[in-house]
mmCIF file with all atom_site columns, C-alpha atoms and ligand atoms in Angstrom:
data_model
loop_
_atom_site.group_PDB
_atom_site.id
_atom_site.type_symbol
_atom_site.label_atom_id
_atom_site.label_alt_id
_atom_site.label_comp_id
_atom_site.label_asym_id
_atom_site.label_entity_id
_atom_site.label_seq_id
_atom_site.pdbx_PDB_ins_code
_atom_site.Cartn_x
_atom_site.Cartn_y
_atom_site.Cartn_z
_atom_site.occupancy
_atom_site.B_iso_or_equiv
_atom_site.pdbx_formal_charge
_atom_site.auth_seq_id
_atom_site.auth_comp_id
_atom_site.auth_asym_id
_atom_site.auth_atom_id
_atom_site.pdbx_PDB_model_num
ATOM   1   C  CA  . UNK A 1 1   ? 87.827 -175.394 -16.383 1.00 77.00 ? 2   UNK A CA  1
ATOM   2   C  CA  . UNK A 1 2   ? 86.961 -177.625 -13.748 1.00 86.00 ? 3   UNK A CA  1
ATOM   3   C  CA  . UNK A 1 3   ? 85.527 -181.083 -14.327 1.00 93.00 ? 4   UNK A CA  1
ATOM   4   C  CA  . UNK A 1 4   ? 82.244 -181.724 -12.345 1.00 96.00 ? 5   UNK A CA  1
ATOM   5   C  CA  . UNK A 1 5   ? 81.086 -185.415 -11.391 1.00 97.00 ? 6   UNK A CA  1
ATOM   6   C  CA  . UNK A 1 6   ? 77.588 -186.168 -12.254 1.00 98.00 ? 7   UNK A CA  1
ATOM   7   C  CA  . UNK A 1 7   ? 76.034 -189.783 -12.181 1.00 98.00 ? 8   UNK A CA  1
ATOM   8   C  CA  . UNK A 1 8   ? 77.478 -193.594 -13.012 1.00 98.00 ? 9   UNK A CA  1
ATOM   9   C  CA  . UNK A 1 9   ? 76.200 -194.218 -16.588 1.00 98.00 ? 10  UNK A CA  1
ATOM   10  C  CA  . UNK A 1 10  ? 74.783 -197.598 -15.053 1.00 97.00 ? 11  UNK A CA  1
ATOM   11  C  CA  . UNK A 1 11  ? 71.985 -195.040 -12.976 1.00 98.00 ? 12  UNK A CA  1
ATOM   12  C  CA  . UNK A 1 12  ? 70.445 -194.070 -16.153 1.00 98.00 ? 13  UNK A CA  1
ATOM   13  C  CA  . UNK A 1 13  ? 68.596 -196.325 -18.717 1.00 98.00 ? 14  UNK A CA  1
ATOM   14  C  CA  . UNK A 1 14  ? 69.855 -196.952 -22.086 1.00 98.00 ? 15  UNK A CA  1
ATOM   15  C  CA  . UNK A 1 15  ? 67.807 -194.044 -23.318 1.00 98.00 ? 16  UNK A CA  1
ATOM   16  C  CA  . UNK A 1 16  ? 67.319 -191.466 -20.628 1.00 98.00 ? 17  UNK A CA  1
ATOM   17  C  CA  . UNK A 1 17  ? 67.694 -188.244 -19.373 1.00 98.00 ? 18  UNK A CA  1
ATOM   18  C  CA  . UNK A 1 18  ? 69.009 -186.402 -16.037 1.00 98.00 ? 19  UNK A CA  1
ATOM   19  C  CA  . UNK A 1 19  ? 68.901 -182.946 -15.012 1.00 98.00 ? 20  UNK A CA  1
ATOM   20  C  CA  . UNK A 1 20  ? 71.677 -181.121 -12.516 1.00 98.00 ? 21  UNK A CA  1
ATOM   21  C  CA  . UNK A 1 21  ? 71.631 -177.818 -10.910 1.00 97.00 ? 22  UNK A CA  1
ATOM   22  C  CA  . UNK A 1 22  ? 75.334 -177.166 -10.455 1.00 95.00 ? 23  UNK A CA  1
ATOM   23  C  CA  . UNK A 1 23  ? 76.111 -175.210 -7.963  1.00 92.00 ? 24  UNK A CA  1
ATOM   24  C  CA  . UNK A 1 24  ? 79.589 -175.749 -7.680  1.00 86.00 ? 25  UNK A CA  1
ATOM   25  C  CA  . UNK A 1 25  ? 80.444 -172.978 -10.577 1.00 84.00 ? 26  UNK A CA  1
ATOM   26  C  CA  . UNK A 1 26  ? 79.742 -169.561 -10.344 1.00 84.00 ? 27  UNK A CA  1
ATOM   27  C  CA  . UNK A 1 27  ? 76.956 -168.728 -11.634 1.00 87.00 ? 28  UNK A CA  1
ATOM   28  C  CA  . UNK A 1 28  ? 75.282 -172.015 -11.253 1.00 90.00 ? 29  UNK A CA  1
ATOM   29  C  CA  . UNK A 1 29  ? 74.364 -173.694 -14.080 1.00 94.00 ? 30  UNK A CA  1
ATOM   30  C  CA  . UNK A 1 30  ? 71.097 -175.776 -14.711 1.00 97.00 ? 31  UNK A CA  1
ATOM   31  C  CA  . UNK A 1 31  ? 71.999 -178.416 -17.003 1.00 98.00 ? 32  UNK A CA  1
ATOM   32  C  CA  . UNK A 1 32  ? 70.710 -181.947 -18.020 1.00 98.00 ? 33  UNK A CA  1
ATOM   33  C  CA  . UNK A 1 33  ? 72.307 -184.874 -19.624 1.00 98.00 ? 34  UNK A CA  1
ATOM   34  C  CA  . UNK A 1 34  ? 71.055 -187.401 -21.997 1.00 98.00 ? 35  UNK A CA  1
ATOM   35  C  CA  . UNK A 1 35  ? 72.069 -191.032 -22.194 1.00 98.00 ? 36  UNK A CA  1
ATOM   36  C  CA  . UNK A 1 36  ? 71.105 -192.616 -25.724 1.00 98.00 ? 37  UNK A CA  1
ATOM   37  C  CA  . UNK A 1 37  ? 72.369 -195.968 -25.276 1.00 98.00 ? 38  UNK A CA  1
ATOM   38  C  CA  . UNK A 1 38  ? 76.643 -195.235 -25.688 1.00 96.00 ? 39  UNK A CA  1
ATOM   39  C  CA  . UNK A 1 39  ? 76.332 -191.859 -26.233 1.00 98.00 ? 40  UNK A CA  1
ATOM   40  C  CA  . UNK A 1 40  ? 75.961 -189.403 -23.421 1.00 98.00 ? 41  UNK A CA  1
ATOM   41  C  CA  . UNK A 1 41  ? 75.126 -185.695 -24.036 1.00 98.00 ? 42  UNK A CA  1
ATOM   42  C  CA  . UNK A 1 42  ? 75.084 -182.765 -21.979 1.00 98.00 ? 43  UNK A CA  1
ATOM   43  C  CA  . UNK A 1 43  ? 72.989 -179.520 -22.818 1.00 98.00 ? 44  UNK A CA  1
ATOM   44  C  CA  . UNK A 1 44  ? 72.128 -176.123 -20.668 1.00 98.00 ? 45  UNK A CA  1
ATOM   45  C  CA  . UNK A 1 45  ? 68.601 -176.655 -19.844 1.00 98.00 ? 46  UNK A CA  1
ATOM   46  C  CA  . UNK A 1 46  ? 67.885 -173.554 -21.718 1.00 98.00 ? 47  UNK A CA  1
ATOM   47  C  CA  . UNK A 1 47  ? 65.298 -173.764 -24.939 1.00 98.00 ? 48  UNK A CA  1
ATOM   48  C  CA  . UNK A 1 48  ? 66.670 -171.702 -27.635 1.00 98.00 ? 49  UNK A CA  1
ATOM   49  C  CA  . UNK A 1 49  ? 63.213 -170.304 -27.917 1.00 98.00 ? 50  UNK A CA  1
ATOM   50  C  CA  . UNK A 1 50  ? 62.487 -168.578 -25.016 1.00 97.00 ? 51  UNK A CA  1
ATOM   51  C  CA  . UNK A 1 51  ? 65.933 -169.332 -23.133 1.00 97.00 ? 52  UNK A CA  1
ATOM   52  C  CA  . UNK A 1 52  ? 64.064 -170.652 -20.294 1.00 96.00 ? 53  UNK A CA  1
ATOM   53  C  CA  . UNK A 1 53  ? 64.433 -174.142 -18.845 1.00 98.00 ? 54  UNK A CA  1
ATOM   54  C  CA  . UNK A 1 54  ? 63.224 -177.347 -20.984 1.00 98.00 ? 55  UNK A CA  1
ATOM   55  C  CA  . UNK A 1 55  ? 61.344 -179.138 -17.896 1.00 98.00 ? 56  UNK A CA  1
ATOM   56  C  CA  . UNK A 1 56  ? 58.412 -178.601 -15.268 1.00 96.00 ? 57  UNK A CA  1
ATOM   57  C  CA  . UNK A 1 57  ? 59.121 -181.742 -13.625 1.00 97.00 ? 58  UNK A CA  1
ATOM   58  C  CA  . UNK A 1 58  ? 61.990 -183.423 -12.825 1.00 97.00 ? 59  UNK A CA  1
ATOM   59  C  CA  . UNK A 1 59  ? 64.364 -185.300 -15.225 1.00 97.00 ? 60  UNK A CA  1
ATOM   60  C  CA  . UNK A 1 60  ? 61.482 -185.152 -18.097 1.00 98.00 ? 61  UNK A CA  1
ATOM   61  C  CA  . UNK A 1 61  ? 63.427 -183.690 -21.038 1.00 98.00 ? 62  UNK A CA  1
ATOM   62  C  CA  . UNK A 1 62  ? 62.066 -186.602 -23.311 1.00 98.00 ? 63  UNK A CA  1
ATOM   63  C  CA  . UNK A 1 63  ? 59.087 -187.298 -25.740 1.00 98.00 ? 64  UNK A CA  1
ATOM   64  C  CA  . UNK A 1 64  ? 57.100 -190.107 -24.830 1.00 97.00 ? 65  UNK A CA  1
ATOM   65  C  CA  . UNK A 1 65  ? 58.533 -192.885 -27.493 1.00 98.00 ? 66  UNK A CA  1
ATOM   66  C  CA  . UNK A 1 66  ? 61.913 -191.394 -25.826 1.00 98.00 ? 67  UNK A CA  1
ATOM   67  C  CA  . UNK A 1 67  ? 63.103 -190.389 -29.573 1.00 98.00 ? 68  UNK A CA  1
ATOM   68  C  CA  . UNK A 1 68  ? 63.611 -187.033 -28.514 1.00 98.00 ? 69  UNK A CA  1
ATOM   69  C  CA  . UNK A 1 69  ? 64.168 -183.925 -26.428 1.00 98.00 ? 70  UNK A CA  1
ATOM   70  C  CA  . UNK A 1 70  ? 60.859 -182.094 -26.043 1.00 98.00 ? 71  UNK A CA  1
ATOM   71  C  CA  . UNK A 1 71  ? 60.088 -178.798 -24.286 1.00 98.00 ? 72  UNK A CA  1
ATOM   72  C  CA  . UNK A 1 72  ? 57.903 -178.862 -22.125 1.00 98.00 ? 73  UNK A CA  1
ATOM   73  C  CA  . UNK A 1 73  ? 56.375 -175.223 -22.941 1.00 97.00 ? 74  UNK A CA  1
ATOM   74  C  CA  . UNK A 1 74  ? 55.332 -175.257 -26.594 1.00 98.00 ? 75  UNK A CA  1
ATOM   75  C  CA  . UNK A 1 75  ? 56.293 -178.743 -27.970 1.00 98.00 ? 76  UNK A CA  1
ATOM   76  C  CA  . UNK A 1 76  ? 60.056 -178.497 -29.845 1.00 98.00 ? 77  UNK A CA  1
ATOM   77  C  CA  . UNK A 1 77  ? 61.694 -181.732 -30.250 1.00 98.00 ? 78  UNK A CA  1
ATOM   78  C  CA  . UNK A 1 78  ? 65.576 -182.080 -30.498 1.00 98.00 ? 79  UNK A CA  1
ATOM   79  C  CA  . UNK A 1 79  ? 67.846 -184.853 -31.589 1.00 98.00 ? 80  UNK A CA  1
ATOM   80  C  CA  . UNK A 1 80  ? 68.941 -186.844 -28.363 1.00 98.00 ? 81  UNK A CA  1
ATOM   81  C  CA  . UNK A 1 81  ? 72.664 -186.673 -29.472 1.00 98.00 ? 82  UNK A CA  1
ATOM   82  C  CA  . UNK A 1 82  ? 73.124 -183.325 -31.040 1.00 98.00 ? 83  UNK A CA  1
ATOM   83  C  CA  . UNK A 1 83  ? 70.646 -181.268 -29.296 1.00 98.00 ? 84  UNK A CA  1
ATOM   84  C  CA  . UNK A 1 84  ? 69.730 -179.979 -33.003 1.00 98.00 ? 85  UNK A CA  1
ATOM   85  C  CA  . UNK A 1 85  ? 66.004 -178.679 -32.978 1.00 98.00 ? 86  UNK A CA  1
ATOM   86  C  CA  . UNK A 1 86  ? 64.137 -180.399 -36.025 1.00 98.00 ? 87  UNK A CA  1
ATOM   87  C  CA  . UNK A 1 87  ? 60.303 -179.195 -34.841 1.00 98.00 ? 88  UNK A CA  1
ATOM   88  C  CA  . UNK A 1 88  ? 58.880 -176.475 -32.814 1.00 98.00 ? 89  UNK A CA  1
ATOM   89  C  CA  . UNK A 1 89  ? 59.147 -172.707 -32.938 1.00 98.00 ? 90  UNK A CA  1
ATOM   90  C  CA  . UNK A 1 90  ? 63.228 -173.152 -32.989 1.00 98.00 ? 91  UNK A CA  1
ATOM   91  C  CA  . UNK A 1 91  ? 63.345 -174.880 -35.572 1.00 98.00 ? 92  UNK A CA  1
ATOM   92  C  CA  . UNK A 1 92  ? 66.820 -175.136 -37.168 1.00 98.00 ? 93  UNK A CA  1
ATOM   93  C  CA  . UNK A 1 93  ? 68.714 -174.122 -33.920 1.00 98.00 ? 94  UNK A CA  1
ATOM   94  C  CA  . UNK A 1 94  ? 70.506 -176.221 -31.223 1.00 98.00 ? 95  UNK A CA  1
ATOM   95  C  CA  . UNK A 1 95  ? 70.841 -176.501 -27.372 1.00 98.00 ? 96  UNK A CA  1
ATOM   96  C  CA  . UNK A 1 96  ? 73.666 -175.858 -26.188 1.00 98.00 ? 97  UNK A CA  1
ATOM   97  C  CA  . UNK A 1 97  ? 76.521 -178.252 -25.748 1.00 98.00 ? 98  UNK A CA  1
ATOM   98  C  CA  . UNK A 1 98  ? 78.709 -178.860 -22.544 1.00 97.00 ? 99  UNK A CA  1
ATOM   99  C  CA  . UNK A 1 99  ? 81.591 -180.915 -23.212 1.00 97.00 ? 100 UNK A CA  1
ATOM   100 C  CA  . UNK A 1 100 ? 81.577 -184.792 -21.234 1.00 98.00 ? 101 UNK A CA  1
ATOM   101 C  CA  . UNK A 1 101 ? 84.165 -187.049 -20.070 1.00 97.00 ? 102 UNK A CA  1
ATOM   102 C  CA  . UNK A 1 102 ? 83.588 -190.649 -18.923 1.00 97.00 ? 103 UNK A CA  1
ATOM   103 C  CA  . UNK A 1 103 ? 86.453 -192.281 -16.572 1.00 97.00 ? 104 UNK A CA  1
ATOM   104 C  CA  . UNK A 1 104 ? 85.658 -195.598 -14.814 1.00 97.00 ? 105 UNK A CA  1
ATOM   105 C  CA  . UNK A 1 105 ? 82.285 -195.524 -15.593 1.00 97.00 ? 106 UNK A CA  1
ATOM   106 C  CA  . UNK A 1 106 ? 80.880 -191.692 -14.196 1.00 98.00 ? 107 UNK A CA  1
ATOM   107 C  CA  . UNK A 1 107 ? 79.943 -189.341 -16.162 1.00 98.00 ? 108 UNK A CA  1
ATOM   108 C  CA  . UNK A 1 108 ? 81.741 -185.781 -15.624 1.00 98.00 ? 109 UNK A CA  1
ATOM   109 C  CA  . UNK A 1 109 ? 81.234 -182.466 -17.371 1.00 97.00 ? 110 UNK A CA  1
ATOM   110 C  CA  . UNK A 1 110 ? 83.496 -180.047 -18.089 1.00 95.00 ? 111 UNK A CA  1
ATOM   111 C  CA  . UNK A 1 111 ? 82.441 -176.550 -17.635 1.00 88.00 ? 112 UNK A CA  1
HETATM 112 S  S1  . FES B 2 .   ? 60.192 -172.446 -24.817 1.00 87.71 ? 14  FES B S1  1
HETATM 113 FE FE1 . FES B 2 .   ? 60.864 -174.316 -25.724 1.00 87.71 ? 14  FES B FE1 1
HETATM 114 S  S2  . FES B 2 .   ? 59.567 -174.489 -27.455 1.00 87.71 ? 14  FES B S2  1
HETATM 115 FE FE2 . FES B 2 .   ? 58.994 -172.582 -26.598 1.00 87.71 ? 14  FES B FE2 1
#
C-alpha cells in the first residue's frame, strides 16, 4: 500500500483538524486528519450515518470547544482519537480509521 505525504505536524495546532482529497489512489479518497496534541488520527471523511462527508467548509471537522469531531449535517460528535461516535444518530459506531506514520516530523498515511 503506498504511503501518502500529508502535512508537517508543526502546520496544525495542538488540537486541530485537516482535510485531504487524495487523488493519488484510485479511487480517490476524501479523508481528514486530526491532531490532538501527540496524537494524530486519520479518518475517511465519511459519517457512518449517512456515509456522506463530515464538512461543508473546509478543514471544520471540530465542535467549537475543539473536544470533538462533529458533523456538520445533524450534530454527531466523535472522540478526536478514536473516531468512536458517543452522540448523534450513530451513536455507538466509529469513523473509519486509516493507518498514520510520522518520519521527521510529516505526517503520512498509509492507504
Ligand atoms: S450525516 Fe453525520 S450525523 Fe447525520
Amino acid at each position: 500500500m503506498p504511503r501518502i505525504q500529508l502535512c508537517r505536524v508543526d502546520e496544525l495546532e495542538d488540537i486541530d483538524a485537516r482535510g485531504f482529497e487524495l487523488t493519488q489512489t484510485d479511487p480517490a479518497h476524501d479523508i481528514f486528519i486530526v491532531r490532538n496534541y501527540d496524537n494524530i488520527a486519520a479518518y475517511q471523511n465519511s459519517c457512518p450515518h449517512n456515509h456522506g462527508p463530515l464538512n461543508w467548509l473546509p478543514d471544520i471537522f471540530l465542535s467549537d470547544d475543539k473536544e470533538y469531531i462533529q458533523c456538520v449535517n445533524h450534530g454527531a460528535l466523535f472522540e478526536l482519537d478514536s473516531g468512536h461516535c458517543i452522540y448523534g444518530p450513530c451513536n455507538g459506531q466509529s469513523l473509519t480509521r486509516i493507518d498514520v506514520e510520522i518520519d521527521d516530523h510529516i505526517i503520512y498515511v498509509v492507504i
